[in-house]
GROMACS .gro file of C-alpha atoms in nm:
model
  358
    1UNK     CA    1   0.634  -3.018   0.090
    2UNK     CA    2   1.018  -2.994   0.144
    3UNK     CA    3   1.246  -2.768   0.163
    4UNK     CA    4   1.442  -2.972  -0.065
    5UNK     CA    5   1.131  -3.023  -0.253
    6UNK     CA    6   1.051  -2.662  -0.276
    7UNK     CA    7   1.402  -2.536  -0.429
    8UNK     CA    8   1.405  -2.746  -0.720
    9UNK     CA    9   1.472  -2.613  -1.029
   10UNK     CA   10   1.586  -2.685  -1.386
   11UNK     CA   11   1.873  -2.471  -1.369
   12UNK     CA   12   1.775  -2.227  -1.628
   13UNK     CA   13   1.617  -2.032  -1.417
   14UNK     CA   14   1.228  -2.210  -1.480
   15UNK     CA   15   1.049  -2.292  -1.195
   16UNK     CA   16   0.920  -2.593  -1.196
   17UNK     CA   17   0.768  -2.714  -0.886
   18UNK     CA   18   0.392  -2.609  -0.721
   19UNK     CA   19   0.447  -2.260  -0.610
   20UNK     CA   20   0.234  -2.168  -0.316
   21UNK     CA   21   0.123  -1.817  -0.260
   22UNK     CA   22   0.004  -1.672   0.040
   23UNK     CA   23  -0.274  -1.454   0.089
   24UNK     CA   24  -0.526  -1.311   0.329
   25UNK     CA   25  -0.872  -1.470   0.309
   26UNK     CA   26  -1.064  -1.168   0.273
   27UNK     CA   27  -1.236  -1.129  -0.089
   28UNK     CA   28  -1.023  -0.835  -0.205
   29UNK     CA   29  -0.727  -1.030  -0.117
   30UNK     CA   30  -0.823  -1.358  -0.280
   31UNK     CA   31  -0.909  -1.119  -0.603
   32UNK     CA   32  -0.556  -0.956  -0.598
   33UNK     CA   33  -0.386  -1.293  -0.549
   34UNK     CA   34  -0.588  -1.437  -0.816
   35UNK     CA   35  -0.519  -1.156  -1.074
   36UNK     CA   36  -0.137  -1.182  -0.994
   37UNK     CA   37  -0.149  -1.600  -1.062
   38UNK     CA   38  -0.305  -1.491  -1.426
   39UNK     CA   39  -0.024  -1.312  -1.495
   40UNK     CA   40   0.236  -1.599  -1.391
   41UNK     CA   41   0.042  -1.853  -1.557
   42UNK     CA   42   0.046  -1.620  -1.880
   43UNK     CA   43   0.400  -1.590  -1.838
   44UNK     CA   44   0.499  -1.917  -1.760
   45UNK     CA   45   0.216  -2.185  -1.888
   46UNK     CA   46   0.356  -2.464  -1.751
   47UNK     CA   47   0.376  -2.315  -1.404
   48UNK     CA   48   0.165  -2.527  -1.068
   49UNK     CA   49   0.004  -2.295  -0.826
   50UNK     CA   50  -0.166  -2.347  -0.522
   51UNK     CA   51  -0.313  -2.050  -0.317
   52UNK     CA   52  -0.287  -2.054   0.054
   53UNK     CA   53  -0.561  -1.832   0.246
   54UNK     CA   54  -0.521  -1.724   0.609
   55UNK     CA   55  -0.654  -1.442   0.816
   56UNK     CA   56  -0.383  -1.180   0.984
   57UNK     CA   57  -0.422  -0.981   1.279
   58UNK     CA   58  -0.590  -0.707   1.125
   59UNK     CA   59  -0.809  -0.941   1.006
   60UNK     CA   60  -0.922  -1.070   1.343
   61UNK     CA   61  -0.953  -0.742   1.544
   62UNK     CA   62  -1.236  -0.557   1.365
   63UNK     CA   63  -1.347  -0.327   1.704
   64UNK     CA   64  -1.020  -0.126   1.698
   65UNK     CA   65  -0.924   0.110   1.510
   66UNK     CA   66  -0.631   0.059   1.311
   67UNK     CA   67  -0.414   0.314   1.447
   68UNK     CA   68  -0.464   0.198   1.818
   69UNK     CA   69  -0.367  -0.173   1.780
   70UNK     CA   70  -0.023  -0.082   1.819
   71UNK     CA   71   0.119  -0.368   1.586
   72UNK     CA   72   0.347  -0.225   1.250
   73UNK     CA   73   0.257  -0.547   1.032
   74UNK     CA   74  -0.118  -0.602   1.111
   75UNK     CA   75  -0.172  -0.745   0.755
   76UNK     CA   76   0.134  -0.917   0.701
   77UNK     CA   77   0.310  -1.091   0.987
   78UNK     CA   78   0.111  -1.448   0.944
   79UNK     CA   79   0.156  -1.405   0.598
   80UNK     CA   80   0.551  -1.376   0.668
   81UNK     CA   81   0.510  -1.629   0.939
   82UNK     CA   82   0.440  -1.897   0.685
   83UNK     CA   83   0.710  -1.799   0.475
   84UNK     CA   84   0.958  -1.805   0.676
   85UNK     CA   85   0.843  -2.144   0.755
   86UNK     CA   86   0.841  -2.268   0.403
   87UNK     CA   87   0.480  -2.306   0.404
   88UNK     CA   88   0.437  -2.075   0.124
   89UNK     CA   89   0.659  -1.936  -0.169
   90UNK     CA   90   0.542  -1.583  -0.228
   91UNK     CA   91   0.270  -1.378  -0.067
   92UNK     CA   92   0.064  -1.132  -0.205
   93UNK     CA   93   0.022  -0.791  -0.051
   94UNK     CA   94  -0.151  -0.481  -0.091
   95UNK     CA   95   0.159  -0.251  -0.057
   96UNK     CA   96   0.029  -0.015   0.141
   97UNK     CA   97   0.010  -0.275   0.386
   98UNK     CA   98   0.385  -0.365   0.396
   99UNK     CA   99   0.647  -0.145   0.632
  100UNK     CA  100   0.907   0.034   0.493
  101UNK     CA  101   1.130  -0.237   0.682
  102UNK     CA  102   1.109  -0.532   0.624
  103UNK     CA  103   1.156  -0.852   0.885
  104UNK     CA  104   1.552  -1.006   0.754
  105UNK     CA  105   1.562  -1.235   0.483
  106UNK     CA  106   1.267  -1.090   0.296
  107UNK     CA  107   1.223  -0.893   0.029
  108UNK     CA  108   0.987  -0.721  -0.225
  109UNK     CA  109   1.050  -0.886  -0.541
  110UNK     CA  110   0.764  -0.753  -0.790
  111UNK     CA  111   0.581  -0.378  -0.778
  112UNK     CA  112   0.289  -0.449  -1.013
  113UNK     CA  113   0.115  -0.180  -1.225
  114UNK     CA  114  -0.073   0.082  -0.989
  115UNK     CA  115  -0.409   0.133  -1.021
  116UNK     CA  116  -0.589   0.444  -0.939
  117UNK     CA  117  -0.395   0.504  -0.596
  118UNK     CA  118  -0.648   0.807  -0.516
  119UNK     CA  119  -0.922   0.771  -0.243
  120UNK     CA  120  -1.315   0.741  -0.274
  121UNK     CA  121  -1.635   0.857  -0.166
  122UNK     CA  122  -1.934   0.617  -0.116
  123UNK     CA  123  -2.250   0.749  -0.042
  124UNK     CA  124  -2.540   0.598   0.150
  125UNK     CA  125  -2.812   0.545  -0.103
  126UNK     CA  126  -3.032   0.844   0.039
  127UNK     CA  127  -2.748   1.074  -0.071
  128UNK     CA  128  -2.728   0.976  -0.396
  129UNK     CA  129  -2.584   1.221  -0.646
  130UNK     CA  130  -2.462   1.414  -0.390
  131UNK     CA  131  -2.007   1.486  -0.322
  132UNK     CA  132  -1.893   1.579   0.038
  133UNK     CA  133  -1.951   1.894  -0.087
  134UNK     CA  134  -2.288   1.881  -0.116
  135UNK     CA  135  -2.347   1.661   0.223
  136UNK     CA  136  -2.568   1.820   0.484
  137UNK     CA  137  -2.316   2.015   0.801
  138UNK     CA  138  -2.255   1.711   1.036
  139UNK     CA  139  -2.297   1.454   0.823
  140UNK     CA  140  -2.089   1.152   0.953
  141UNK     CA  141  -1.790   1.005   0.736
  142UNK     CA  142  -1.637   0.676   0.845
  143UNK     CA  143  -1.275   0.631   0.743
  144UNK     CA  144  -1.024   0.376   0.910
  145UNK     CA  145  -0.732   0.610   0.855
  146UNK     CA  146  -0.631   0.921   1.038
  147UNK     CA  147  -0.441   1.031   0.712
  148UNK     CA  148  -0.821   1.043   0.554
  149UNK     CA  149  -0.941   1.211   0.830
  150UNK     CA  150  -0.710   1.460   0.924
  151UNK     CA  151  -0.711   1.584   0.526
  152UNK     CA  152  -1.073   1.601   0.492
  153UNK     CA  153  -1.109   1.780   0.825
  154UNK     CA  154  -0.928   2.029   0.736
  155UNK     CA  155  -1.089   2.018   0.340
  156UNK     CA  156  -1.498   1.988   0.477
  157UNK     CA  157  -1.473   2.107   0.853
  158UNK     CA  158  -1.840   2.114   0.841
  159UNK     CA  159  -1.833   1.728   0.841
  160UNK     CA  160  -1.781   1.490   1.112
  161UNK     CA  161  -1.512   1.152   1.120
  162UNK     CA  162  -1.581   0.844   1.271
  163UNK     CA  163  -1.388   0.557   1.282
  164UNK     CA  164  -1.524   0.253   1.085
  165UNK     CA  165  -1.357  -0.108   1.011
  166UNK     CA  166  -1.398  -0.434   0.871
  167UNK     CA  167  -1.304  -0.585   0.515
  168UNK     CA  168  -1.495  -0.399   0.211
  169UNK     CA  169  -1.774  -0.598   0.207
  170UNK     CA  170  -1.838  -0.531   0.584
  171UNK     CA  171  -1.768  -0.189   0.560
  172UNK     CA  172  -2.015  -0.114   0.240
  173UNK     CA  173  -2.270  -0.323   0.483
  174UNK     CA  174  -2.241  -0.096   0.774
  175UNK     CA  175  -2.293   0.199   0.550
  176UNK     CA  176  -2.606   0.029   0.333
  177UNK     CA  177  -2.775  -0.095   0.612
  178UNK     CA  178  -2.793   0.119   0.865
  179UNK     CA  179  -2.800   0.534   0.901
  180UNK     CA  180  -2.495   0.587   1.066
  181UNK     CA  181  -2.239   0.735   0.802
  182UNK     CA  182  -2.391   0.987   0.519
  183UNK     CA  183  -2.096   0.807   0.347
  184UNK     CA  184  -1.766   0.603   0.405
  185UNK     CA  185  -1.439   0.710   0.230
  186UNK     CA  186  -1.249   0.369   0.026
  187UNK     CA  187  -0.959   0.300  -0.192
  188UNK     CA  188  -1.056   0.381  -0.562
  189UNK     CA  189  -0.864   0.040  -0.689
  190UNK     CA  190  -1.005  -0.161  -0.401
  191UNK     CA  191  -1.360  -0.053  -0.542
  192UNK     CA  192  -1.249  -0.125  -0.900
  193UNK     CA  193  -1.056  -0.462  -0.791
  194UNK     CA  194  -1.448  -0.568  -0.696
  195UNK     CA  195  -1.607  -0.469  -0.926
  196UNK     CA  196  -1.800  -0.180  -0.798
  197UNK     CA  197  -1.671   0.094  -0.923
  198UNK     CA  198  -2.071   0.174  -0.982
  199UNK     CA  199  -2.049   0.296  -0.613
  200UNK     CA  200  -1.789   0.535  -0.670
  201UNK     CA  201  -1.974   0.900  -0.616
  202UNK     CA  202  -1.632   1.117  -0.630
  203UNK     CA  203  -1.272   1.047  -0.639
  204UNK     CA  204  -1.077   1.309  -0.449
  205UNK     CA  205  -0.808   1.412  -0.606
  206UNK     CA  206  -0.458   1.535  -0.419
  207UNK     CA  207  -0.660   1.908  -0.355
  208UNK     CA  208  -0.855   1.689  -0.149
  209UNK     CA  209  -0.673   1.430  -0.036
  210UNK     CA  210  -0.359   1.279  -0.102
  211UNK     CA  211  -0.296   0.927  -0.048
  212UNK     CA  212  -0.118   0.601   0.141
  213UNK     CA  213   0.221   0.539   0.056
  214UNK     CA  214   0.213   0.250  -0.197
  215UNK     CA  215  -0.185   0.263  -0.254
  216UNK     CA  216  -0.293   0.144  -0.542
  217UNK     CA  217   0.011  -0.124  -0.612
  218UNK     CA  218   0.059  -0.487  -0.534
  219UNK     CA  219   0.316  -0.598  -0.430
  220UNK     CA  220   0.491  -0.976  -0.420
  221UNK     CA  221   0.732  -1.085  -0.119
  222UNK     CA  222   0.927  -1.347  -0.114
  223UNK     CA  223   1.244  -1.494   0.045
  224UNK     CA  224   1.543  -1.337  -0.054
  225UNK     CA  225   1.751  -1.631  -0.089
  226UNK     CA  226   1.507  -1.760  -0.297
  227UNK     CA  227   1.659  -1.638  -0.655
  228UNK     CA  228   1.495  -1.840  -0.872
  229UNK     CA  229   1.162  -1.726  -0.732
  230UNK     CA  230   1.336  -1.376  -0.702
  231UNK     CA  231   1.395  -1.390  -1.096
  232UNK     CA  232   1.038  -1.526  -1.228
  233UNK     CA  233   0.833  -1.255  -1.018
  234UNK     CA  234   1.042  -0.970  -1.130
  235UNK     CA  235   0.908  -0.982  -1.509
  236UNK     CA  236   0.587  -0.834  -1.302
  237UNK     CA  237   0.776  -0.506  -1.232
  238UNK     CA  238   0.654  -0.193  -1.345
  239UNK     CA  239   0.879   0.031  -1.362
  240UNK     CA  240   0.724   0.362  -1.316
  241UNK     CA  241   0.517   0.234  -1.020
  242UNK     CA  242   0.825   0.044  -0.910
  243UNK     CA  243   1.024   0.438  -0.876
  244UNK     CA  244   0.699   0.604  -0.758
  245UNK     CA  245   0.659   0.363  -0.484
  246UNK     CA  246   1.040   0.328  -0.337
  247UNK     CA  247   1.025   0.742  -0.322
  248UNK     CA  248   0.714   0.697  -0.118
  249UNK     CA  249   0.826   0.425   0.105
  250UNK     CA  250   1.169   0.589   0.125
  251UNK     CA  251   0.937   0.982   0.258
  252UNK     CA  252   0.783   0.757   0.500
  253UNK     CA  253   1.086   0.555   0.654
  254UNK     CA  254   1.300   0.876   0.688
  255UNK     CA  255   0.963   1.014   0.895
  256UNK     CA  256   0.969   0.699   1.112
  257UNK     CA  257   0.605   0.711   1.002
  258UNK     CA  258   0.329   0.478   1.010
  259UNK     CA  259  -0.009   0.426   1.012
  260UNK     CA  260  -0.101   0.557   1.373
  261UNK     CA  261   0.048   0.903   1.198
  262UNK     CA  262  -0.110   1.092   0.925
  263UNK     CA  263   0.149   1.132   0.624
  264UNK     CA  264   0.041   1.173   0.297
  265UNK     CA  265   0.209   1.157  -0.075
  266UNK     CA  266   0.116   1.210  -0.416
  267UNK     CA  267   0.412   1.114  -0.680
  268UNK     CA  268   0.389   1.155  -1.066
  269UNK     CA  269   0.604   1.062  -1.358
  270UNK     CA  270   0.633   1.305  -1.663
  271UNK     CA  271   0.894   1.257  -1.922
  272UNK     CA  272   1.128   1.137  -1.717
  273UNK     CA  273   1.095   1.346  -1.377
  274UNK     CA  274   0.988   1.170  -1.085
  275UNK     CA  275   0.722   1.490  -0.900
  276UNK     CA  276   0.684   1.349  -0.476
  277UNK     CA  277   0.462   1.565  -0.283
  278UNK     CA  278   0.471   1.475   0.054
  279UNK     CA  279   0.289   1.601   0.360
  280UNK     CA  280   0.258   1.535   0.754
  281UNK     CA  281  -0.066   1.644   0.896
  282UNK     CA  282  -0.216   1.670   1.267
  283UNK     CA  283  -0.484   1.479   1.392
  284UNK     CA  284  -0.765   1.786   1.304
  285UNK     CA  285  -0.555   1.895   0.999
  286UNK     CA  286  -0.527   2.207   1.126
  287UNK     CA  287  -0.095   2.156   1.168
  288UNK     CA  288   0.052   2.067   0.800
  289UNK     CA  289   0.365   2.064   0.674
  290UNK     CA  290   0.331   1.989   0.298
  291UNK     CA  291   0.651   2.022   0.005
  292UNK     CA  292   0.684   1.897  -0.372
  293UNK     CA  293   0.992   1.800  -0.482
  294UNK     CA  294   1.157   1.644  -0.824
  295UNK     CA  295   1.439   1.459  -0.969
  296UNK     CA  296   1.539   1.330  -1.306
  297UNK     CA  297   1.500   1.019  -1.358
  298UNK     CA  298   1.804   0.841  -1.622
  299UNK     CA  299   1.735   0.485  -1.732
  300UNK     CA  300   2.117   0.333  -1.764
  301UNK     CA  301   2.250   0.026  -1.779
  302UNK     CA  302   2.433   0.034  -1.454
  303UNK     CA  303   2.449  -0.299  -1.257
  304UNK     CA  304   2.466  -0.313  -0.890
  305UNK     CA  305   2.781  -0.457  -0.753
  306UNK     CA  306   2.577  -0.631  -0.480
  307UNK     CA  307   2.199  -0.814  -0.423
  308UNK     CA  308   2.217  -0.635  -0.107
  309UNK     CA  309   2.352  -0.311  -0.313
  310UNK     CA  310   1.993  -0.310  -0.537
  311UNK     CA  311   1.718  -0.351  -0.250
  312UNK     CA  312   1.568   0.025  -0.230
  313UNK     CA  313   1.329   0.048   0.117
  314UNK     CA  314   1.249  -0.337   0.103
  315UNK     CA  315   1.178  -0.390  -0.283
  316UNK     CA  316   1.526  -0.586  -0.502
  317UNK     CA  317   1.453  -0.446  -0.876
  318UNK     CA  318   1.758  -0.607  -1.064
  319UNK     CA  319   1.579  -0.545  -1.397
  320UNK     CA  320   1.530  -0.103  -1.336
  321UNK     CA  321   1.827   0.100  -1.378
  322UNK     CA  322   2.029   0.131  -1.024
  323UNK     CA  323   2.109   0.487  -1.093
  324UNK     CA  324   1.695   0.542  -1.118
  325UNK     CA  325   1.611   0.326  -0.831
  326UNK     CA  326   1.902   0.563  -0.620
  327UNK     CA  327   1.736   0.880  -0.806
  328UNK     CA  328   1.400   0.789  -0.650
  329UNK     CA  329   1.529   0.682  -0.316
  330UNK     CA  330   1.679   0.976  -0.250
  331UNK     CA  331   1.421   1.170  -0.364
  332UNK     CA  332   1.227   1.069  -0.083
  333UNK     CA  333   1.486   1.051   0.147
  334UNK     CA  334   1.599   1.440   0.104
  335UNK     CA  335   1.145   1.573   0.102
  336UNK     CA  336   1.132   1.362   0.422
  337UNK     CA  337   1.450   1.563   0.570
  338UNK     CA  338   1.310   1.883   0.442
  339UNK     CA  339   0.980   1.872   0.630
  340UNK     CA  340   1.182   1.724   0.953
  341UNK     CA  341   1.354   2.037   0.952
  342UNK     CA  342   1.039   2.260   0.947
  343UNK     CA  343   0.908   2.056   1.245
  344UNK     CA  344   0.737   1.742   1.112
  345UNK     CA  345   0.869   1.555   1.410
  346UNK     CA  346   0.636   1.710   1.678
  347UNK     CA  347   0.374   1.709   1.455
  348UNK     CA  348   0.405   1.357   1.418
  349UNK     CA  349   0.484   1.320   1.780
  350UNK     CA  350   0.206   1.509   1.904
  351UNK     CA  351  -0.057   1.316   1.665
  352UNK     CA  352   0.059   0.973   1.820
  353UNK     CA  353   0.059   1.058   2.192
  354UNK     CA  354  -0.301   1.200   2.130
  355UNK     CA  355  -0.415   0.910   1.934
  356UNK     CA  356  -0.271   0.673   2.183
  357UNK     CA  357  -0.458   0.890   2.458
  358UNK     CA  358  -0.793   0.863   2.270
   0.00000   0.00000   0.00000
């Protein structure tokens, strides 16, 4: 299709040619991507759309760990690729996956309801009915992510961490099929997203383990020049996930963090106060820095003077209140700054020399 083709519109702000959305061809993905299309098509009935599968980076290298690849958008750059390239409209993410920066002329333009953003245990069949807990000393727990790890070392020091990849149905494989992990820690909503929420032995809860920045949430990019896709995505915002999320994003890009470093947040929302917890952790866990922090949260009617003006750590929310969306920026912004001061830096530098020496 065109570019001309593509930007055609009626001029009251319907869509009306075949949007294309990109996605990664991995199951979860195609699920996620699917589940977002219900809701346009529910929305807008008389809306064409055409999915467009590919595989990513992260997708391809499945014998490296996450954290040693080296690459900040291991999920996303094709993705953006064929955007950029017109190929595709909108692209469905995981958030997690997305950088607190993103690559110029792009931006976040729905935050859809979060599901359960904590993590899970999955046992090997043997040790059913068992929690890490419970686990015999030295069992072996595969996790891809060093922020997993480096909690739950320091929460069950009587287990062991290895590293273990692949998509969910590869990973749930390793662990069925062979005796090499008493269990494998997950994403609670990936789980539920397939369906299997049956396998789910114990979710850990912040005590435990806290969790990614932007777990849980899907989020839609798109071009930003692109207002008329800009405008029919946005209905998808929700807006308590929306300020949650841009207070974790904003933690992370004041830490110049990532995933080769292990940072950590837990956010609520109670009557109007935004809670962020937010914590930096060595590689063992034994090194933490760890703070909670709030801030009102006031739902106005103020209008930012700018498009540029309302894009909060990558995500344009022109239907939440600016003074909010600042509110929750900052928020993160000022915890980050707090545990900088208290040393979070060499913390975080030390973990990502030692992970790039492993």
């Amino acid at each position: 299709m065109s570019q001309e083709a593509s930007t055609s519109s009626e001029g009251n702000g319907k869509v009306t040619r075949v949007i294309r959305m990109g996605t990664r061809k991995s199951q979860l993905a195609r699920i996620q991507t699917d589940s977002v299309a219900e809701k346009l098509k529910e929305l807008y009935p008389d809306l064409q759309l055409e999915i467009v599968a590919m595989s990513t980076i992260g997708d391809k290298i499945l014998d490296t760990a996450l954290s040693k690849i080296g690459e900040k958008s291991l999920f996303t750059k094709e993705l953006e690729n064929a955007l950029e390239r017109n190929e595709v409209d909108l692209v469905v993410h995981s958030l997690k996956d997305l950088p607190t920066s993103l690559p110029p002329g792009f931006t976040i333009g729905a935050v859809l309801q979060r599901e359960n953003p904590h993590d899970a245990v999955v046992l090997h069949p043997k040790n059913a009915g068992l929690t890490l807990d419970g686990l015999p000393e030295k069992s072996v727990i595969g996790t891809s992510s060093l922020r997993r790890a480096a909690q739950l070392k320091k929460r069950f020091p009587q287990l062991e961490f290895e590293n273990i990849r692949g998509n969910l149905n590869t990973r749930l494989r390793k662990l069925d099929e062979k005796d090499d992990y008493a269990a494998i820690i997950l994403a609670a909503a990936g789980l539920k997203r397939m369906g299997w929420e049956t396998r789910i032995s114990q979710v850990l809860g912040p005590e435990d383990c806290m969790y990614a920045v932007g777990q849980g949430a899907l989020a839609i990019e798109v071009r930003a020049r692109d207002r008329d896709i800009l405008e029919m995505v946005s209905i998808l915002h929700h807006p308590d996930t929306v300020l949650r999320c841009i207070a974790e994003r904003a933690f992370l890009k004041q830490l110049e963090g990532g995933c080769s470093v292990p940072v950590a947040v837990y956010t609520e929302m109670k009557n109007s106060v935004l809670y962020l917890t937010g914590a930096v952790y060595s590689l063992d866990g034994s090194d933490c820095l760890k703070e909670t922090m709030q801030t009102n949260i006031e739902l106005d009617n103020k209008v930012p003077e700018s498009a540029e003006e309302n894009v909060h750590v990558g995500i344009t929310a022109n239907n939440i209140s600016q003074t909010a969306l600042d509110a929750a920026e900052r928020l993160g912004v000022v915890l980050a700054k707090i545990l900088l001061s208290k040393g979070a830096k060499d913390i975080l530098t030390t973990a990502r020399q030692l992970n790039d020496a492993r």
